[in-house]
mmCIF file with all atom_site columns, C-alpha atoms in Angstrom:
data_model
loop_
_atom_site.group_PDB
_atom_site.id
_atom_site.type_symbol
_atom_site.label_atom_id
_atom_site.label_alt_id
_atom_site.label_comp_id
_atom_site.label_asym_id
_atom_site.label_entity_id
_atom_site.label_seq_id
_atom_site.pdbx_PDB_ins_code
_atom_site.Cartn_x
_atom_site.Cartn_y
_atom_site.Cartn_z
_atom_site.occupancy
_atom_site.B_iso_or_equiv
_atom_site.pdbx_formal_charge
_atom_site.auth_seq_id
_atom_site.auth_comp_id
_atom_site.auth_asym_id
_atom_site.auth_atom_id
_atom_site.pdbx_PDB_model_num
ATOM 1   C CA . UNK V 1 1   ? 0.000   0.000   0.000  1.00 45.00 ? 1   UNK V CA 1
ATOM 2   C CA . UNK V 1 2   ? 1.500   3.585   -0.692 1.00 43.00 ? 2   UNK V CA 1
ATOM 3   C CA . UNK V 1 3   ? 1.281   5.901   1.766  1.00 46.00 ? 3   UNK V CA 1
ATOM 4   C CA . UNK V 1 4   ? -0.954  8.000   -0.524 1.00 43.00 ? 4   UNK V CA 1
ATOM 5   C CA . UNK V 1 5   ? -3.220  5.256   0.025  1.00 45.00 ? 5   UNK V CA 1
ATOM 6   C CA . UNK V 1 6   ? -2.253  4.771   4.054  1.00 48.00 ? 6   UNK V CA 1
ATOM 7   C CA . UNK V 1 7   ? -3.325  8.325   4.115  1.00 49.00 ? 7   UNK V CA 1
ATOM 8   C CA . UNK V 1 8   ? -6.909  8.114   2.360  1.00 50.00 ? 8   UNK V CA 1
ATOM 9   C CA . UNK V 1 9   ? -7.672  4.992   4.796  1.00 52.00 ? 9   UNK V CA 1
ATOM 10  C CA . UNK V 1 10  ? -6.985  7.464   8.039  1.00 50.00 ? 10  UNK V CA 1
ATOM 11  C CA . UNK V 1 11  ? -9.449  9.976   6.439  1.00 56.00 ? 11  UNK V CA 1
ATOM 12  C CA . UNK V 1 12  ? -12.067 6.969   5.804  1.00 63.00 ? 12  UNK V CA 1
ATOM 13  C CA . UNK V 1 13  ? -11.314 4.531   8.643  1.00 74.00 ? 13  UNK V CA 1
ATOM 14  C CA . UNK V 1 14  ? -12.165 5.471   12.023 1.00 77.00 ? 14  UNK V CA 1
ATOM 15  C CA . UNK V 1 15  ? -10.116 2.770   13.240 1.00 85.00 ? 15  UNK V CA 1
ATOM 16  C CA . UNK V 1 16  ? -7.113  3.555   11.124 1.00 85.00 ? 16  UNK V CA 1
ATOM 17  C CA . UNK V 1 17  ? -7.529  7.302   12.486 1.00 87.00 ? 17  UNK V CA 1
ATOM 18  C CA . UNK V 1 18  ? -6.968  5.774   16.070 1.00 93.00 ? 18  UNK V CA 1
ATOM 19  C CA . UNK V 1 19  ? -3.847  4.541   15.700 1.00 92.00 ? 19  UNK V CA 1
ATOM 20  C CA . UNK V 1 20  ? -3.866  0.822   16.374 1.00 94.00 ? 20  UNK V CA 1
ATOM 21  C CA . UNK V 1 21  ? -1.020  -1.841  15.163 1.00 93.00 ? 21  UNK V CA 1
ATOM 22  C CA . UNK V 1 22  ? -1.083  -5.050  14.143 1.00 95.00 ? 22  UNK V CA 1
ATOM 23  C CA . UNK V 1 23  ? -0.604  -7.652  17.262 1.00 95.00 ? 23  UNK V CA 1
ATOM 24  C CA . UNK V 1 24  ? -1.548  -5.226  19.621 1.00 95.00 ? 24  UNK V CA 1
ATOM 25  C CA . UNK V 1 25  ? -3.272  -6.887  22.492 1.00 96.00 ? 25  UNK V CA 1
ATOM 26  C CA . UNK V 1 26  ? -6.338  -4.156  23.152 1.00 97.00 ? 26  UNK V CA 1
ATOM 27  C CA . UNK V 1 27  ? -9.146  -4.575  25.713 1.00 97.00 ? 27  UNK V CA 1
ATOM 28  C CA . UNK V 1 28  ? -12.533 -3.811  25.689 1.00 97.00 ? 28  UNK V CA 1
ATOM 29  C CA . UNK V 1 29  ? -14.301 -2.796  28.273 1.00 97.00 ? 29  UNK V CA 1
ATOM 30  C CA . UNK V 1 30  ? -18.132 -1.160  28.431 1.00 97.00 ? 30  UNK V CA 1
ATOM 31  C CA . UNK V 1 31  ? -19.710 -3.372  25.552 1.00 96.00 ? 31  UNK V CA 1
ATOM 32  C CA . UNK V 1 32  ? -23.570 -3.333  24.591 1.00 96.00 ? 32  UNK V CA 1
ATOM 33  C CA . UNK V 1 33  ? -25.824 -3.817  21.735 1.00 95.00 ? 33  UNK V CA 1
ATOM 34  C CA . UNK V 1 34  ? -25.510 0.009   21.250 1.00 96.00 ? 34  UNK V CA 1
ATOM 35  C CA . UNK V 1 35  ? -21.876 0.032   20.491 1.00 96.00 ? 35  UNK V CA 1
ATOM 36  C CA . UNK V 1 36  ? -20.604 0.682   16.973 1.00 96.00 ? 36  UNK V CA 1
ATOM 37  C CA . UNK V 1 37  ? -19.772 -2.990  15.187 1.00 96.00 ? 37  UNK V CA 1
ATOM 38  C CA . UNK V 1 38  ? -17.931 -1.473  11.930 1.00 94.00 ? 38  UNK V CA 1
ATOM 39  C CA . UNK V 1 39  ? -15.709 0.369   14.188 1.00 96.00 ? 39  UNK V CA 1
ATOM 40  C CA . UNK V 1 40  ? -14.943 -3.194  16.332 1.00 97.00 ? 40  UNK V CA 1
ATOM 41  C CA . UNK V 1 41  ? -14.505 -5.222  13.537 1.00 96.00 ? 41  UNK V CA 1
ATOM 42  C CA . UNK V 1 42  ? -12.263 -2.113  12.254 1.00 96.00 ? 42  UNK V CA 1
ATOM 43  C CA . UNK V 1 43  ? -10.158 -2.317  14.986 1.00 97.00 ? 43  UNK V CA 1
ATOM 44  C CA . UNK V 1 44  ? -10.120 -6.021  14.915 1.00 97.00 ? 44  UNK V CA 1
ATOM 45  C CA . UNK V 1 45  ? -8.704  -6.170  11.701 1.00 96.00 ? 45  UNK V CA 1
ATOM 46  C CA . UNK V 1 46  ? -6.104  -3.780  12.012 1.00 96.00 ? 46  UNK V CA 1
ATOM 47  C CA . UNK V 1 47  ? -4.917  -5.225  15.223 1.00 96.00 ? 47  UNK V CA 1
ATOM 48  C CA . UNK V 1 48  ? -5.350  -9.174  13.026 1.00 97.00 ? 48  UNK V CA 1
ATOM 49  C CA . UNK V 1 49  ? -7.250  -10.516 16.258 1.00 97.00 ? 49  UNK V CA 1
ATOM 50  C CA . UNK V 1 50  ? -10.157 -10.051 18.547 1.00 97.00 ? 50  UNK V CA 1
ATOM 51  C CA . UNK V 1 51  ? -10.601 -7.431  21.189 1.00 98.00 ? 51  UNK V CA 1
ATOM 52  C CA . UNK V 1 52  ? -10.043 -8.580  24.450 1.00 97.00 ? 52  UNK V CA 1
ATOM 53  C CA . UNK V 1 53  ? -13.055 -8.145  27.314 1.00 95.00 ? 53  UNK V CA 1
ATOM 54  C CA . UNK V 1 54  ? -13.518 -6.480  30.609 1.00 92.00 ? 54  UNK V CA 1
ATOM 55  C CA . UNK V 1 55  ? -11.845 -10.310 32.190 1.00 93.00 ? 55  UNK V CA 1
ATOM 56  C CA . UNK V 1 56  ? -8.812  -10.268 30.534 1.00 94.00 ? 56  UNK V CA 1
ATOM 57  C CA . UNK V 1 57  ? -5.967  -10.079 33.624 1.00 91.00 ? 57  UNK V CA 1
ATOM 58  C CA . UNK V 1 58  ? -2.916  -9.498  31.718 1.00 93.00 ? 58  UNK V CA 1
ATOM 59  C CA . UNK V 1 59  ? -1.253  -6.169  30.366 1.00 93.00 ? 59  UNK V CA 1
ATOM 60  C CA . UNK V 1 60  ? -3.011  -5.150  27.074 1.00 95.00 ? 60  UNK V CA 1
ATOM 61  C CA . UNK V 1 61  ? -1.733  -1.528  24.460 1.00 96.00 ? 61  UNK V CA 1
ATOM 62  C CA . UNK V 1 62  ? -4.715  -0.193  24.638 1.00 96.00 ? 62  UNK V CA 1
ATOM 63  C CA . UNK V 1 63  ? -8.337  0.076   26.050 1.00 97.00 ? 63  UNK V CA 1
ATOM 64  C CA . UNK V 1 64  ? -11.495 1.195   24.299 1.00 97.00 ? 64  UNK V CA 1
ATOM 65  C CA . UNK V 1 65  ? -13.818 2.233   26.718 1.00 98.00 ? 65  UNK V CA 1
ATOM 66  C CA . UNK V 1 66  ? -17.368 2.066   25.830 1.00 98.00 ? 66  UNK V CA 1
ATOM 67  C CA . UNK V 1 67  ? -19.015 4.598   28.271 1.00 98.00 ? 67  UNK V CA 1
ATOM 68  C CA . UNK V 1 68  ? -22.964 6.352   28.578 1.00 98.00 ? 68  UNK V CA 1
ATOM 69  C CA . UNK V 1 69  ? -24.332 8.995   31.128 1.00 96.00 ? 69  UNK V CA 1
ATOM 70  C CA . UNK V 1 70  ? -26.017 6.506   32.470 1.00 96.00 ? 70  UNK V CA 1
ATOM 71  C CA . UNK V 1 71  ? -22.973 3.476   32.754 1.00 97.00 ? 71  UNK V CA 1
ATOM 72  C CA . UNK V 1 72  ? -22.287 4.826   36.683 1.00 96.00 ? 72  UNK V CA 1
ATOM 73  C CA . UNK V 1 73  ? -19.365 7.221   37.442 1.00 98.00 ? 73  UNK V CA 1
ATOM 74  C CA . UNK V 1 74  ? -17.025 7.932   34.682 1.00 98.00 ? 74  UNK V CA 1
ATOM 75  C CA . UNK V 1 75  ? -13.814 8.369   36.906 1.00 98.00 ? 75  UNK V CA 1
ATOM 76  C CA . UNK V 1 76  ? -14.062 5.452   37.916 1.00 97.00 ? 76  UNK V CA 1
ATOM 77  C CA . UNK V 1 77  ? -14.384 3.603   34.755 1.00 97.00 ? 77  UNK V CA 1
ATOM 78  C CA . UNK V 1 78  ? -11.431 5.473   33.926 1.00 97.00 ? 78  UNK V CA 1
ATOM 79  C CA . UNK V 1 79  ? -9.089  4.274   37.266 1.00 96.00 ? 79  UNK V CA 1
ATOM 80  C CA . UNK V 1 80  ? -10.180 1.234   36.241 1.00 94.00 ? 80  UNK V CA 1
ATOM 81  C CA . UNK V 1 81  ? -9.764  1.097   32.708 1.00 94.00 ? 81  UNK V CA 1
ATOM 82  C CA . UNK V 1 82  ? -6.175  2.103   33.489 1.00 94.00 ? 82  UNK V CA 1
ATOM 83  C CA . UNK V 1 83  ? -5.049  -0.753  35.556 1.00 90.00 ? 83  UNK V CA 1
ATOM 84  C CA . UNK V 1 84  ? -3.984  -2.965  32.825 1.00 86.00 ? 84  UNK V CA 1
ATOM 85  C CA . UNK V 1 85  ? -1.980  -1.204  30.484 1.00 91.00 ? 85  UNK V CA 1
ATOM 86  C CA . UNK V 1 86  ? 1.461   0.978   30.101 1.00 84.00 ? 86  UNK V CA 1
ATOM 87  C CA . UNK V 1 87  ? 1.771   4.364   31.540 1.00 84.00 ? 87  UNK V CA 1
ATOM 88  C CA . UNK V 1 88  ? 1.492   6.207   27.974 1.00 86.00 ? 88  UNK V CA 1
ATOM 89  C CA . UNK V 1 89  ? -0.766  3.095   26.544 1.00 92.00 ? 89  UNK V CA 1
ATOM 90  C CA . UNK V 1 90  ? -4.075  5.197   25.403 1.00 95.00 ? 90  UNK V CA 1
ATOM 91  C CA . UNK V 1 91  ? -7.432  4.251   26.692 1.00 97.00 ? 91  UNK V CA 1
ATOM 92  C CA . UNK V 1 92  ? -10.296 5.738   23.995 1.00 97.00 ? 92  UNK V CA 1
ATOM 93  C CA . UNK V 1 93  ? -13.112 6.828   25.759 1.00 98.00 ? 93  UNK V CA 1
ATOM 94  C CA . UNK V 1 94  ? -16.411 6.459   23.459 1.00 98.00 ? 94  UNK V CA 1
ATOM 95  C CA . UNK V 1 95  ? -18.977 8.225   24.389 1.00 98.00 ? 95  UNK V CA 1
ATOM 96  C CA . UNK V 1 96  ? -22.413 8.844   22.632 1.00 98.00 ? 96  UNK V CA 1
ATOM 97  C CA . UNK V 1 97  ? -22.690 11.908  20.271 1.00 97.00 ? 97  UNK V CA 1
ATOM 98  C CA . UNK V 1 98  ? -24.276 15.143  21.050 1.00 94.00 ? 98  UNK V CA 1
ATOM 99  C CA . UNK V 1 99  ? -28.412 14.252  20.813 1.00 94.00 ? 99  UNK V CA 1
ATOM 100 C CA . UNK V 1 100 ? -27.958 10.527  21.511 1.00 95.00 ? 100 UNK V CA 1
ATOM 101 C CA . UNK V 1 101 ? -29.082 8.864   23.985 1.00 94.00 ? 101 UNK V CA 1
ATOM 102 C CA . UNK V 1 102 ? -26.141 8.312   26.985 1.00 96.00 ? 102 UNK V CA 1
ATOM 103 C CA . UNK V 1 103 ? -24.280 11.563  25.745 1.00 97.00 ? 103 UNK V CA 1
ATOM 104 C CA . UNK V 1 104 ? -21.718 12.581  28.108 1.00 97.00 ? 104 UNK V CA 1
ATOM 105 C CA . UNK V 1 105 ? -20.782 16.287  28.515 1.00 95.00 ? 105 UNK V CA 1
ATOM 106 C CA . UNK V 1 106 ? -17.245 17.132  27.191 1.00 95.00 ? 106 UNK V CA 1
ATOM 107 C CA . UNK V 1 107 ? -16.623 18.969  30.363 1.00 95.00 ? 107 UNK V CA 1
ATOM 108 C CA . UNK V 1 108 ? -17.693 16.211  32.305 1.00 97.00 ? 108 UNK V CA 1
ATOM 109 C CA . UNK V 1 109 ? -15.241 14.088  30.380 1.00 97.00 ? 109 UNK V CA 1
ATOM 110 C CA . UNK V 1 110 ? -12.751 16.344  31.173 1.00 96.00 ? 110 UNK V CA 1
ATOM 111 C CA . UNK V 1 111 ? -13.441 16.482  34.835 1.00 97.00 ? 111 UNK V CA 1
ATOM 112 C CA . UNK V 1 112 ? -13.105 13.086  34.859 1.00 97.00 ? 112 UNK V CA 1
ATOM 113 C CA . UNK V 1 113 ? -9.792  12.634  32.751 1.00 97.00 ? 113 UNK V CA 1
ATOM 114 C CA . UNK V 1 114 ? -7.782  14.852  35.102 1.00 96.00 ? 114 UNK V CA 1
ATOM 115 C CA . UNK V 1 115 ? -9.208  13.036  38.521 1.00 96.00 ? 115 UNK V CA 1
ATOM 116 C CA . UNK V 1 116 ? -8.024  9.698   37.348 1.00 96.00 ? 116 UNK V CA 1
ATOM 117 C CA . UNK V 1 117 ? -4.662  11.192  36.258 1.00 95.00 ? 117 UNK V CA 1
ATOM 118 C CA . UNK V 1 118 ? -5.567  11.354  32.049 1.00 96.00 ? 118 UNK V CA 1
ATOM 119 C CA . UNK V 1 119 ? -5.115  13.838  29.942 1.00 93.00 ? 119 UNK V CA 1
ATOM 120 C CA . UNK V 1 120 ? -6.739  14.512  26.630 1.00 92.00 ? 120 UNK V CA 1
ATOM 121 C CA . UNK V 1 121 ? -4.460  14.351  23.478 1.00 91.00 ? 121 UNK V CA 1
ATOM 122 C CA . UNK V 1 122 ? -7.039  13.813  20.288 1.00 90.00 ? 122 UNK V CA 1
ATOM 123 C CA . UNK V 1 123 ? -10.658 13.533  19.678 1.00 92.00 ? 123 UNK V CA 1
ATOM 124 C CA . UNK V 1 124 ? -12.369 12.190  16.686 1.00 92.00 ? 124 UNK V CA 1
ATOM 125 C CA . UNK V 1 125 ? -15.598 11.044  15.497 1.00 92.00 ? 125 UNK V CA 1
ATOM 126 C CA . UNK V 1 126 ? -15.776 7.345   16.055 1.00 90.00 ? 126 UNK V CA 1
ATOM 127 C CA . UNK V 1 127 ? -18.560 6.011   14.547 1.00 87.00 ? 127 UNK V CA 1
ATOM 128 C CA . UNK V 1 128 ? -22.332 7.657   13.074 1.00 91.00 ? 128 UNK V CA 1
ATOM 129 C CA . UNK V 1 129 ? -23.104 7.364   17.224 1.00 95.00 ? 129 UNK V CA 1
ATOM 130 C CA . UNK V 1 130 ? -19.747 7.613   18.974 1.00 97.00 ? 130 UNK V CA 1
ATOM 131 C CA . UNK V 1 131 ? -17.336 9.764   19.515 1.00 96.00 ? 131 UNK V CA 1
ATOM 132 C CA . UNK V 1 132 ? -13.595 9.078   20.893 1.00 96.00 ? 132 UNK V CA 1
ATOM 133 C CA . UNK V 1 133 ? -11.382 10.257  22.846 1.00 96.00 ? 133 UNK V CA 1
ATOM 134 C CA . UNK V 1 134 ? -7.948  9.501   23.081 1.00 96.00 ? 134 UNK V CA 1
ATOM 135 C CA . UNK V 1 135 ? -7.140  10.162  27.044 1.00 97.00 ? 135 UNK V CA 1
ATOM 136 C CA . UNK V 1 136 ? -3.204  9.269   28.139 1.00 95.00 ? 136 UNK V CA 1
ATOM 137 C CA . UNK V 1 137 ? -1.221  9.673   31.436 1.00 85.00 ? 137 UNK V CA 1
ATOM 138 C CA . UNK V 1 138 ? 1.233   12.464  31.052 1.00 72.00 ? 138 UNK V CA 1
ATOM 139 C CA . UNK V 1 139 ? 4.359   11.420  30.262 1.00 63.00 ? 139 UNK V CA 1
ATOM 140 C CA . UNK V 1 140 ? 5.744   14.833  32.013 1.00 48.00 ? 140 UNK V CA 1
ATOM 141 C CA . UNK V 1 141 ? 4.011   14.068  35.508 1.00 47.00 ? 141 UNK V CA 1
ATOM 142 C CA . UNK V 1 142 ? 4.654   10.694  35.313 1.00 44.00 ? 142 UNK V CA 1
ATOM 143 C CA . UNK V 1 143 ? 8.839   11.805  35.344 1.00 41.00 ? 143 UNK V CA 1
ATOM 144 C CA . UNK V 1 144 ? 8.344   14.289  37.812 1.00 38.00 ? 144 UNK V CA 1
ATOM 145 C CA . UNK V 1 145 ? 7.072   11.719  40.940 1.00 37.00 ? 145 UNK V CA 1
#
């Protein structure tokens, strides 16, 4: 593939846009009917195997975090979405789009980021529902500790 062509599939792939490699070992966590299949099946195929769930127990490069208004608290999915993976390892946070049912606020999301030691980096539109975004621990406050 050229990278003319690597570039058109990060305009047209969601997935692609997220930044997931092949063999990477990424955990799912927050799955329902509602959630969007094409962008699973996405990932899924860039990563060549299936997502991991909410029971896997062993370090994964990534977490895609499935969350709605009405899921419980969000800082705590977030704490515990964290607990598995690399300090730097991204955990995408998809949340419903403005007017759907389970949209969170963006300021909410941000509250909640910054309690469970995130910070925001990227945010795209996920899915026709969903929207993502890419929440990391800072590398620079990690150093400073």
């Amino acid at each position: 593939m050229s990278a003319t062509a690597d570039h058109a599939e990060e305009r047209t792939n969601p997935a692609a846009r997220l930044g997931f490699q092949p063999e990477q070992v990424v955990q799912e966590i927050g799955y329902d009917d509602d959630v969007d299949q094409e962008l699973r099946e996405a990932i899924q195929d860039i990563i060549g195997t299936e997502l991991v769930d909410e029971d896997y127990d062993d370090v994964a490069d990534a977490v895609v975090l499935w969350f709605r208004e009405d899921d419980g608290d969000l800082t705590d999915a977030l704490v515990d979405a964290t607990t598995l993976i690399d300090e730097g390892s991204p955990v995408w946070l998809m949340t419903p789009k403005t007017g759907r049912d389970g949209y969170v606020e963006p300021s909410d999301i941000n509250e909640a980021a910054q309690t469970a030691g995130l910070s925001q980096t990227k945010s795209i539109a996920a899915g026709k529902d969903w929207s993502g975004s890419r929440l990391v621990t800072p590398k620079a406050a990690a150093k400073k500790r």
